[in-house]
Amino acid sequence: MKEIILCKYGEIVLKGANRSYFEGLLSREIKYRLRPYGKFSVYRMQSTVYAEPVDEDADIDGAFDALKKVFGISALCRCAVAEKNMESILSVIRSYIPNEMVGIKTFKVEAKRSDKAFPLKSPEISALAGGEILSVCPYLKVNVKDPDVVVKVEIREGGAYIHAGQTKGACGMPIGSNGKGMLLLSGGIDSPVAGYMLAKRGVKIEAVHFESFPYTSERAKEKVLELASIMTAYTGSMRVHVVSLTKIQEEIARNCEEDYFTLLLRRFMMECAQRIAEKNDCKALITGESVGQVASQTIQAIGVTDSIARMPVFRPCIGMDKEEIVEIARKIDTFETSILPFEDCCTVFTPRHPKTKPELEKVLVEERKLDFNALVEDALSSEEIINISYGR
């Protein structure tokens, strides 16, 4: 008996004349995510991408788990495939469905006849399939209003597909369908969540991480790369640009008023990030900031850092509280890594009394004490690029 994975479209169905472009991106991403799990044939028909194992060594369990995290898929299911006749369909039901009903008490059958040439109508298919299930699983009861499981028989162009329920997909838009963005990736909880949320809208994510060796350790850098690796379950792959801010931090601490340290550092981060973004065709910056969470995230402070930006700055966590952000971090498996006790550059030289309601002109007075462009160029000369692939 052959088993296959059906991946059903989400927002792609609304794309009209551009739909084939989005379908192509989704199919390409599915093929990429399936590579670690063996050989699969990937093709699309009737608003669905089919992932069919082509040899016995293919890991369909691993493939199914991987595809649950592919943006652009609204629902997916593992199906047994039958020929398009009732004898074959009922035979597959007898052998396939009992294993899917362990712990189940009630069910109903829904048939969908996309191939209108099939001789029976949907209610007739449902009745025959339901009777067959009751004959091999006599402990089950039919409940058409609130069943534990909905068994579906889909008569499609390529065959008949039988499955016991479907799993919600990651939804969103296919990766790359809305350009590229540069994520400021710290070792904290918020920035991986921000990257996940923009990736869900089809943005291909690159990341920049700022380190402060020797004030921060190699373990802190390894932690961030581990976060990036975890995120590739959703983003597919990620290029991480690691930049040293040590000299910038030392110069700010040496020449500027302490209260302005964090604000000045954030402006340097934004400038470094957007220069890397411009060089790598990224059209926006992405941060994990949330209004009022820390001193540098007041409305006034955000205005000071944004004044240096030449491209959009997306902050998907901006109106969320910490509990909401943590909930998403747990969902995407970044939380436990994010809370490992390795400091990032933002905790170095932290002022005792940071400005929470800064005035831009006063910040610029402090910034003029520094050779801004020379410090940025020096920091960018330290850039290290690390490519992280899904499943590697």
Coordinates of C-alpha atoms in Angstrom, one line a residue, residues 31-250:
K31 CA 11.7 19.8 -2.2
Y32 CA 14.5 21.5 -0.2
R33 CA 12.9 20.5 3.2
L34 CA 12.5 16.9 2.1
R35 CA 16.2 16.4 1.1
P36 CA 17.3 15.0 4.5
Y37 CA 14.5 12.4 4.4
G38 CA 15.2 10.5 1.2
K39 CA 13.9 10.7 -2.3
F40 CA 10.5 12.2 -2.9
S41 CA 8.6 13.1 -6.1
V42 CA 7.1 16.5 -5.6
Y43 CA 4.3 17.7 -8.0
R44 CA 1.2 19.8 -7.8
M45 CA -2.4 19.4 -8.9
Q46 CA -5.7 20.9 -7.9
S47 CA -4.4 23.4 -5.3
T48 CA -2.3 20.7 -3.6
V49 CA 1.3 19.8 -3.5
Y50 CA 1.9 16.0 -3.5
A51 CA 5.0 14.6 -1.8
E52 CA 5.4 11.0 -2.8
P53 CA 8.2 8.7 -1.6
V54 CA 10.0 7.0 -4.5
D55 CA 11.9 4.4 -2.5
E56 CA 11.5 2.3 0.6
D57 CA 14.2 4.2 2.5
A58 CA 12.3 7.5 2.5
D59 CA 11.5 8.7 6.0
I60 CA 7.9 9.7 5.7
D61 CA 7.5 10.3 9.4
G62 CA 10.4 12.8 9.4
A63 CA 9.2 14.3 6.1
F64 CA 5.7 14.9 7.5
D65 CA 7.1 16.7 10.6
A66 CA 9.3 18.9 8.5
L67 CA 6.5 19.9 6.2
K68 CA 4.4 21.0 9.1
K69 CA 6.8 24.0 9.4
V70 CA 6.8 25.1 5.8
F71 CA 5.1 28.4 5.3
G72 CA 2.4 28.4 2.6
I73 CA 0.9 25.1 3.6
S74 CA -2.5 25.5 5.4
A75 CA -3.1 21.8 6.1
L76 CA -1.4 18.5 5.3
C77 CA -2.2 14.9 5.7
R78 CA -0.7 11.4 5.2
C79 CA -2.9 9.4 2.8
A80 CA -3.2 5.9 1.6
V81 CA -3.5 5.8 -2.2
A82 CA -6.1 3.7 -4.0
E83 CA -7.2 3.2 -7.6
K84 CA -10.3 5.1 -8.6
N85 CA -12.8 2.4 -8.1
M86 CA -14.8 1.4 -5.0
E87 CA -13.3 -2.0 -4.7
S88 CA -9.8 -0.6 -4.4
I89 CA -10.9 2.2 -2.1
L90 CA -12.7 -0.2 0.3
S91 CA -9.7 -2.6 0.2
V92 CA -7.4 0.3 1.3
I93 CA -9.8 1.4 4.0
R94 CA -9.8 -2.2 5.5
S95 CA -6.0 -2.3 5.7
Y96 CA -5.2 1.4 6.5
I97 CA -7.9 2.9 8.6
P98 CA -7.8 0.5 11.7
N99 CA -4.3 1.6 12.5
E100 CA -5.4 5.2 12.4
M101 CA -8.2 4.7 14.8
V102 CA -6.3 3.7 17.9
G103 CA -7.9 5.5 20.9
I104 CA -10.7 6.9 18.7
K105 CA -14.4 6.4 19.7
T106 CA -16.4 8.3 17.1
F107 CA -16.0 9.2 13.4
K108 CA -17.7 10.3 10.3
V109 CA -16.7 10.1 6.6
E110 CA -16.6 12.9 4.2
A111 CA -16.1 12.3 0.5
K112 CA -14.9 14.9 -2.0
R113 CA -15.2 14.0 -5.7
S114 CA -13.0 16.5 -7.6
D115 CA -13.0 14.1 -10.6
K116 CA -16.7 14.3 -11.6
A117 CA -16.2 11.3 -14.0
F118 CA -16.2 9.0 -11.0
P119 CA -19.5 7.1 -11.2
L120 CA -20.6 7.5 -7.5
K121 CA -21.6 10.8 -5.9
S122 CA -20.1 12.0 -2.6
P123 CA -22.9 10.8 -0.3
E124 CA -22.8 7.3 -1.8
I125 CA -19.0 7.1 -1.4
S126 CA -19.3 8.3 2.2
A127 CA -22.0 5.7 3.0
L128 CA -20.0 2.8 1.5
A129 CA -16.7 3.9 3.2
G130 CA -18.4 4.4 6.5
G131 CA -20.0 0.9 6.4
E132 CA -16.6 -0.6 5.6
I133 CA -15.0 1.2 8.5
L134 CA -17.7 -0.1 10.9
S135 CA -17.1 -3.7 9.6
V136 CA -13.4 -3.6 10.5
C137 CA -13.7 -1.4 13.6
P138 CA -17.0 -2.5 15.2
Y139 CA -16.1 -0.6 18.4
L140 CA -16.5 2.8 16.6
K141 CA -19.7 4.8 16.4
V142 CA -20.7 7.3 13.8
N143 CA -21.1 10.9 15.0
V144 CA -21.8 13.4 12.2
K145 CA -21.9 16.5 14.4
D146 CA -18.8 16.2 16.6
P147 CA -16.7 13.2 15.7
D148 CA -13.3 12.5 17.1
V149 CA -11.9 11.9 13.6
V150 CA -13.1 12.8 10.1
V151 CA -12.1 10.2 7.6
K152 CA -11.8 11.7 4.2
V153 CA -12.0 10.0 0.8
E154 CA -10.8 12.4 -1.9
I155 CA -11.3 11.4 -5.5
R156 CA -8.7 13.4 -7.4
E157 CA -7.2 13.4 -10.8
G158 CA -4.3 11.1 -9.9
G159 CA -6.2 8.6 -7.8
A160 CA -8.2 8.1 -4.6
Y161 CA -6.7 9.3 -1.3
I162 CA -7.9 8.1 2.1
H163 CA -6.8 9.8 5.3
A164 CA -8.0 10.0 8.9
G165 CA -7.9 13.7 9.7
Q166 CA -5.5 16.4 8.6
T167 CA -2.9 18.5 10.5
K168 CA -2.9 22.3 10.5
G169 CA 0.1 23.6 8.5
A170 CA 2.3 26.6 9.2
C171 CA 0.1 28.8 7.0
G172 CA 1.5 32.2 5.8
M173 CA 3.3 32.7 2.5
P174 CA 6.1 30.8 0.8
I175 CA 9.6 31.8 1.9
G176 CA 11.0 34.4 -0.6
S177 CA 7.7 35.5 -1.9
N178 CA 8.0 38.9 -0.2
G179 CA 11.7 39.6 -0.6
K180 CA 14.5 39.5 2.0
G181 CA 14.9 41.1 5.4
M182 CA 17.9 41.5 7.7
L183 CA 17.2 40.3 11.3
L184 CA 19.1 41.8 14.2
L185 CA 19.6 38.5 16.0
S186 CA 20.6 38.6 19.6
G187 CA 20.8 35.7 22.0
G188 CA 17.5 36.7 23.6
I189 CA 14.0 35.5 23.4
D190 CA 12.5 38.2 21.2
S191 CA 14.5 38.4 18.0
P192 CA 14.1 34.8 16.9
V193 CA 10.3 35.3 17.3
A194 CA 10.5 38.4 15.2
G195 CA 12.3 36.6 12.5
Y196 CA 9.8 33.7 12.6
M197 CA 6.9 36.1 12.2
L198 CA 8.3 37.9 9.2
A199 CA 9.4 34.6 7.6
K200 CA 5.7 33.5 8.0
R201 CA 4.8 36.4 5.7
G202 CA 7.1 35.2 3.0
V203 CA 10.3 37.2 3.9
K204 CA 13.6 35.4 3.3
I205 CA 15.6 36.0 6.5
E206 CA 19.3 36.9 6.8
A207 CA 20.7 37.8 10.2
V208 CA 23.3 40.0 11.7
H209 CA 24.7 39.3 15.1
F210 CA 26.8 41.7 17.1
E211 CA 29.4 40.3 19.4
S212 CA 31.8 42.0 21.9
F213 CA 34.7 39.7 22.3
P214 CA 36.4 39.5 24.8
Y215 CA 33.6 40.9 26.9
T216 CA 31.3 38.2 25.5
S217 CA 32.3 34.6 25.1
E218 CA 32.6 32.2 22.2
R219 CA 29.7 30.3 23.8
A220 CA 27.5 33.4 23.4
K221 CA 28.2 33.3 19.6
E222 CA 27.6 29.6 19.5
K223 CA 24.3 30.1 21.2
V224 CA 23.1 32.5 18.5
L225 CA 24.2 30.2 15.7
E226 CA 22.2 27.4 17.5
L227 CA 19.2 29.7 17.5
A228 CA 19.7 30.4 13.8
S229 CA 19.9 26.6 13.2
I230 CA 16.7 26.0 15.1
M231 CA 15.0 28.7 13.1
T232 CA 15.9 27.0 9.8
A233 CA 13.1 24.5 10.5
Y234 CA 10.9 27.5 9.4
T235 CA 13.1 29.7 7.4
G236 CA 14.8 26.9 5.4
S237 CA 18.3 28.3 5.5
M238 CA 19.9 31.4 7.0
R239 CA 23.0 33.4 6.4
V240 CA 24.4 34.9 9.6
H241 CA 26.7 38.0 9.5
V242 CA 28.7 38.2 12.8
V243 CA 30.1 41.7 13.5
S244 CA 32.3 42.8 16.4
L245 CA 31.2 46.0 18.2
T246 CA 33.9 45.9 20.8
K247 CA 35.8 49.0 19.5
I248 CA 32.6 51.0 19.1
Q249 CA 31.5 50.2 22.7
E250 CA 34.9 51.1 24.1

